[in-house]
């Protein structure tokens, strides 16, 4: 049976993340290979991977030999069906994005909104409702979750930087959200 996995901010080809030691990889090629391997170890061909933006680094990043790798070449290496929600780097990197935000259910337990940006970012306006669990990325390893009391939203960062450079499964997210709600007494819509 197909499973859903979530991730964000893969940033394939990012020399900046490696050179500035923001990620623990010796070089970009090792980072790229590790990210592909980690996804394929967790996801089968029957699974779906929902990626919340910033798939590939193009633009202002420093050039390196593999820099011209197209997004489709990386996607071909991945086991699961790949769905990209547009991030701030995706407008210029050649990746096809299905939308800027979307909604889904996690199991029969939580209705969630998803976008690249957390609810306190002006670019997230209109992508969530009060009482939502909001899956996002963009913040790399600043936090794993953030309760936005002003907007009454529980943000969960699905970015690879806080999940051990792995995608997170739907069941893992449900368990994580359950623990946050229990620990913080936060109420969300179900």
Short mmCIF file of C-alpha atoms in Angstrom, two decimals:
data_model
loop_
_atom_site.label_atom_id
_atom_site.label_comp_id
_atom_site.label_asym_id
_atom_site.label_seq_id
_atom_site.Cartn_x
_atom_site.Cartn_y
_atom_site.Cartn_z
CA UNK A 1 0.00 0.00 0.00
CA UNK A 2 1.28 3.44 -0.92
CA UNK A 3 2.55 5.67 1.88
CA UNK A 4 3.02 9.40 1.90
CA UNK A 5 6.25 11.08 2.93
CA UNK A 6 6.99 14.77 3.37
CA UNK A 7 10.17 16.82 3.09
CA UNK A 8 11.43 20.25 2.15
CA UNK A 9 14.58 22.16 1.27
CA UNK A 10 16.56 19.40 -0.41
CA UNK A 11 18.63 22.09 -2.16
CA UNK A 12 20.38 19.66 -4.48
CA UNK A 13 23.61 21.20 -5.86
CA UNK A 14 23.97 23.79 -3.07
CA UNK A 15 27.65 24.60 -2.69
CA UNK A 16 26.78 27.28 -0.12
CA UNK A 17 25.19 24.82 2.33
CA UNK A 18 28.25 22.55 2.11
CA UNK A 19 31.04 25.14 2.01
CA UNK A 20 29.61 27.16 4.89
CA UNK A 21 29.25 23.89 6.87
CA UNK A 22 25.51 24.31 7.23
CA UNK A 23 25.25 20.63 6.28
CA UNK A 24 27.63 17.84 7.35
CA UNK A 25 28.77 16.71 3.91
CA UNK A 26 32.33 16.78 2.52
CA UNK A 27 31.15 18.08 -0.87
CA UNK A 28 28.06 18.69 -2.98
CA UNK A 29 28.24 15.35 -4.79
CA UNK A 30 28.23 13.47 -1.46
CA UNK A 31 25.29 15.57 -0.25
CA UNK A 32 23.34 14.90 -3.46
CA UNK A 33 24.04 11.14 -3.29
CA UNK A 34 23.14 10.99 0.42
CA UNK A 35 19.83 12.78 -0.08
CA UNK A 36 18.85 10.46 -2.95
CA UNK A 37 19.93 7.38 -0.99
CA UNK A 38 18.03 8.48 2.15
CA UNK A 39 14.84 9.06 0.17
CA UNK A 40 15.12 5.74 -1.66
CA UNK A 41 15.84 3.81 1.54
CA UNK A 42 12.58 5.09 3.05
CA UNK A 43 10.31 5.34 0.00
CA UNK A 44 9.27 2.68 -2.51
CA UNK A 45 8.02 3.16 -6.06
CA UNK A 46 4.45 2.94 -4.72
CA UNK A 47 4.96 5.85 -2.32
CA UNK A 48 4.39 9.59 -2.77
CA UNK A 49 6.92 12.22 -1.68
CA UNK A 50 5.46 15.70 -1.14
CA UNK A 51 8.30 18.21 -1.23
CA UNK A 52 7.55 21.69 0.14
CA UNK A 53 9.92 23.71 -1.98
CA UNK A 54 13.54 24.53 -2.71
CA UNK A 55 14.40 21.36 -4.59
CA UNK A 56 17.47 22.52 -6.48
CA UNK A 57 19.95 25.35 -6.01
CA UNK A 58 20.46 27.56 -9.04
CA UNK A 59 21.00 31.25 -9.40
CA UNK A 60 23.37 32.92 -6.96
CA UNK A 61 25.09 29.72 -5.85
CA UNK A 62 28.73 29.25 -6.82
CA UNK A 63 29.31 27.13 -9.91
CA UNK A 64 30.68 23.59 -9.71
CA UNK A 65 31.04 20.88 -12.32
CA UNK A 66 27.67 19.18 -11.67
CA UNK A 67 25.77 22.45 -11.42
CA UNK A 68 23.96 22.04 -14.74
CA UNK A 69 22.12 18.90 -13.57
CA UNK A 70 18.45 19.38 -14.40
CA UNK A 71 15.71 18.75 -11.82
CA UNK A 72 14.29 15.95 -13.96
CA UNK A 73 17.61 14.08 -13.68
CA UNK A 74 17.35 14.08 -9.88
CA UNK A 75 13.65 13.17 -9.94
CA UNK A 76 14.43 10.17 -12.17
CA UNK A 77 16.76 8.87 -9.43
CA UNK A 78 14.00 8.89 -6.78
CA UNK A 79 11.80 5.86 -6.07
CA UNK A 80 8.57 7.64 -5.06
CA UNK A 81 6.17 9.69 -7.12
CA UNK A 82 7.41 13.25 -6.61
CA UNK A 83 5.16 16.28 -5.99
CA UNK A 84 6.71 19.74 -5.55
CA UNK A 85 5.06 22.71 -3.86
CA UNK A 86 6.91 25.83 -5.00
CA UNK A 87 9.58 27.35 -2.74
CA UNK A 88 11.47 30.61 -3.10
CA UNK A 89 14.31 28.99 -5.11
CA UNK A 90 11.99 26.99 -7.38
CA UNK A 91 10.84 29.84 -9.60
CA UNK A 92 14.25 29.92 -11.32
CA UNK A 93 15.61 26.39 -11.05
CA UNK A 94 13.55 24.57 -13.69
CA UNK A 95 11.52 22.38 -11.32
CA UNK A 96 7.83 22.00 -12.12
CA UNK A 97 5.68 22.86 -9.12
CA UNK A 98 2.06 21.78 -8.82
CA UNK A 99 1.01 24.74 -6.66
CA UNK A 100 2.09 27.26 -4.01
CA UNK A 101 0.10 25.61 -1.21
CA UNK A 102 -2.23 22.70 -0.62
CA UNK A 103 -4.38 20.97 2.00
CA UNK A 104 -4.61 17.33 2.99
CA UNK A 105 -5.42 15.05 5.91
CA UNK A 106 -2.88 13.13 7.96
CA UNK A 107 -4.62 9.83 8.54
CA UNK A 108 -8.13 10.56 9.72
CA UNK A 109 -6.69 12.63 12.52
CA UNK A 110 -5.50 16.03 11.30
CA UNK A 111 -6.46 18.42 8.54
CA UNK A 112 -3.27 20.17 7.48
CA UNK A 113 -2.23 23.03 5.28
CA UNK A 114 1.11 22.98 3.48
CA UNK A 115 3.32 25.60 1.90
CA UNK A 116 7.01 26.36 1.74
CA UNK A 117 6.65 29.20 4.24
CA UNK A 118 5.71 29.08 7.94
CA UNK A 119 2.50 30.82 8.99
CA UNK A 120 4.31 33.88 10.38
CA UNK A 121 5.89 34.63 6.99
CA UNK A 122 3.88 37.15 4.90
CA UNK A 123 4.25 34.85 1.86
CA UNK A 124 2.17 32.22 3.68
CA UNK A 125 -0.93 34.43 3.90
CA UNK A 126 -3.98 32.60 2.65
CA UNK A 127 -2.33 29.17 2.83
CA UNK A 128 -3.64 28.18 6.29
CA UNK A 129 -6.65 28.58 8.59
CA UNK A 130 -6.78 29.29 12.31
CA UNK A 131 -6.38 26.06 14.27
CA UNK A 132 -4.40 24.38 11.47
CA UNK A 133 -1.42 22.16 11.62
CA UNK A 134 0.74 23.77 8.94
CA UNK A 135 3.54 21.76 7.31
CA UNK A 136 6.32 23.95 5.96
CA UNK A 137 10.02 24.30 5.28
CA UNK A 138 12.10 27.40 4.47
CA UNK A 139 13.63 27.76 7.96
CA UNK A 140 16.13 24.89 7.58
CA UNK A 141 17.22 23.95 11.11
CA UNK A 142 15.94 26.98 13.07
CA UNK A 143 13.17 24.90 14.69
CA UNK A 144 11.33 21.60 14.27
CA UNK A 145 7.98 23.06 15.31
CA UNK A 146 6.70 26.49 16.15
CA UNK A 147 3.38 27.48 17.69
CA UNK A 148 2.19 30.68 16.07
CA UNK A 149 -0.12 31.99 18.80
CA UNK A 150 -1.02 35.10 16.82
CA UNK A 151 -2.47 33.05 13.94
CA UNK A 152 -3.37 30.02 16.13
CA UNK A 153 -1.35 27.65 13.94
CA UNK A 154 0.96 24.78 14.81
CA UNK A 155 3.82 24.87 12.27
CA UNK A 156 5.77 21.67 11.70
CA UNK A 157 9.02 21.97 9.75
CA UNK A 158 9.38 18.95 7.42
CA UNK A 159 12.74 20.19 6.10
CA UNK A 160 15.52 17.63 5.72
CA UNK A 161 17.80 19.58 8.05
CA UNK A 162 15.69 18.69 11.14
CA UNK A 163 14.75 15.11 10.17
CA UNK A 164 18.26 13.68 9.75
CA UNK A 165 18.33 14.41 5.99
CA UNK A 166 15.41 12.00 5.52
CA UNK A 167 11.81 12.41 4.46
CA UNK A 168 9.28 12.02 7.31
CA UNK A 169 6.38 9.58 6.97
CA UNK A 170 2.75 10.44 7.55
CA UNK A 171 2.66 8.13 10.61
CA UNK A 172 5.77 9.78 12.07
CA UNK A 173 4.20 13.22 11.60
CA UNK A 174 0.98 12.14 13.32
CA UNK A 175 2.98 10.83 16.31
CA UNK A 176 5.10 13.99 16.42
CA UNK A 177 2.03 16.26 16.30
CA UNK A 178 0.32 14.17 19.01
CA UNK A 179 3.34 14.68 21.30
CA UNK A 180 3.48 18.45 20.63
CA UNK A 181 -0.23 18.86 21.39
CA UNK A 182 0.03 16.76 24.55
CA UNK A 183 3.14 18.62 25.76
CA UNK A 184 1.87 22.13 24.97
CA UNK A 185 -1.88 21.79 25.36
CA UNK A 186 -2.34 23.34 21.93
CA UNK A 187 -5.70 22.72 20.28
CA UNK A 188 -5.96 22.13 16.54
CA UNK A 189 -8.81 21.42 14.15
CA UNK A 190 -9.29 17.77 13.33
#
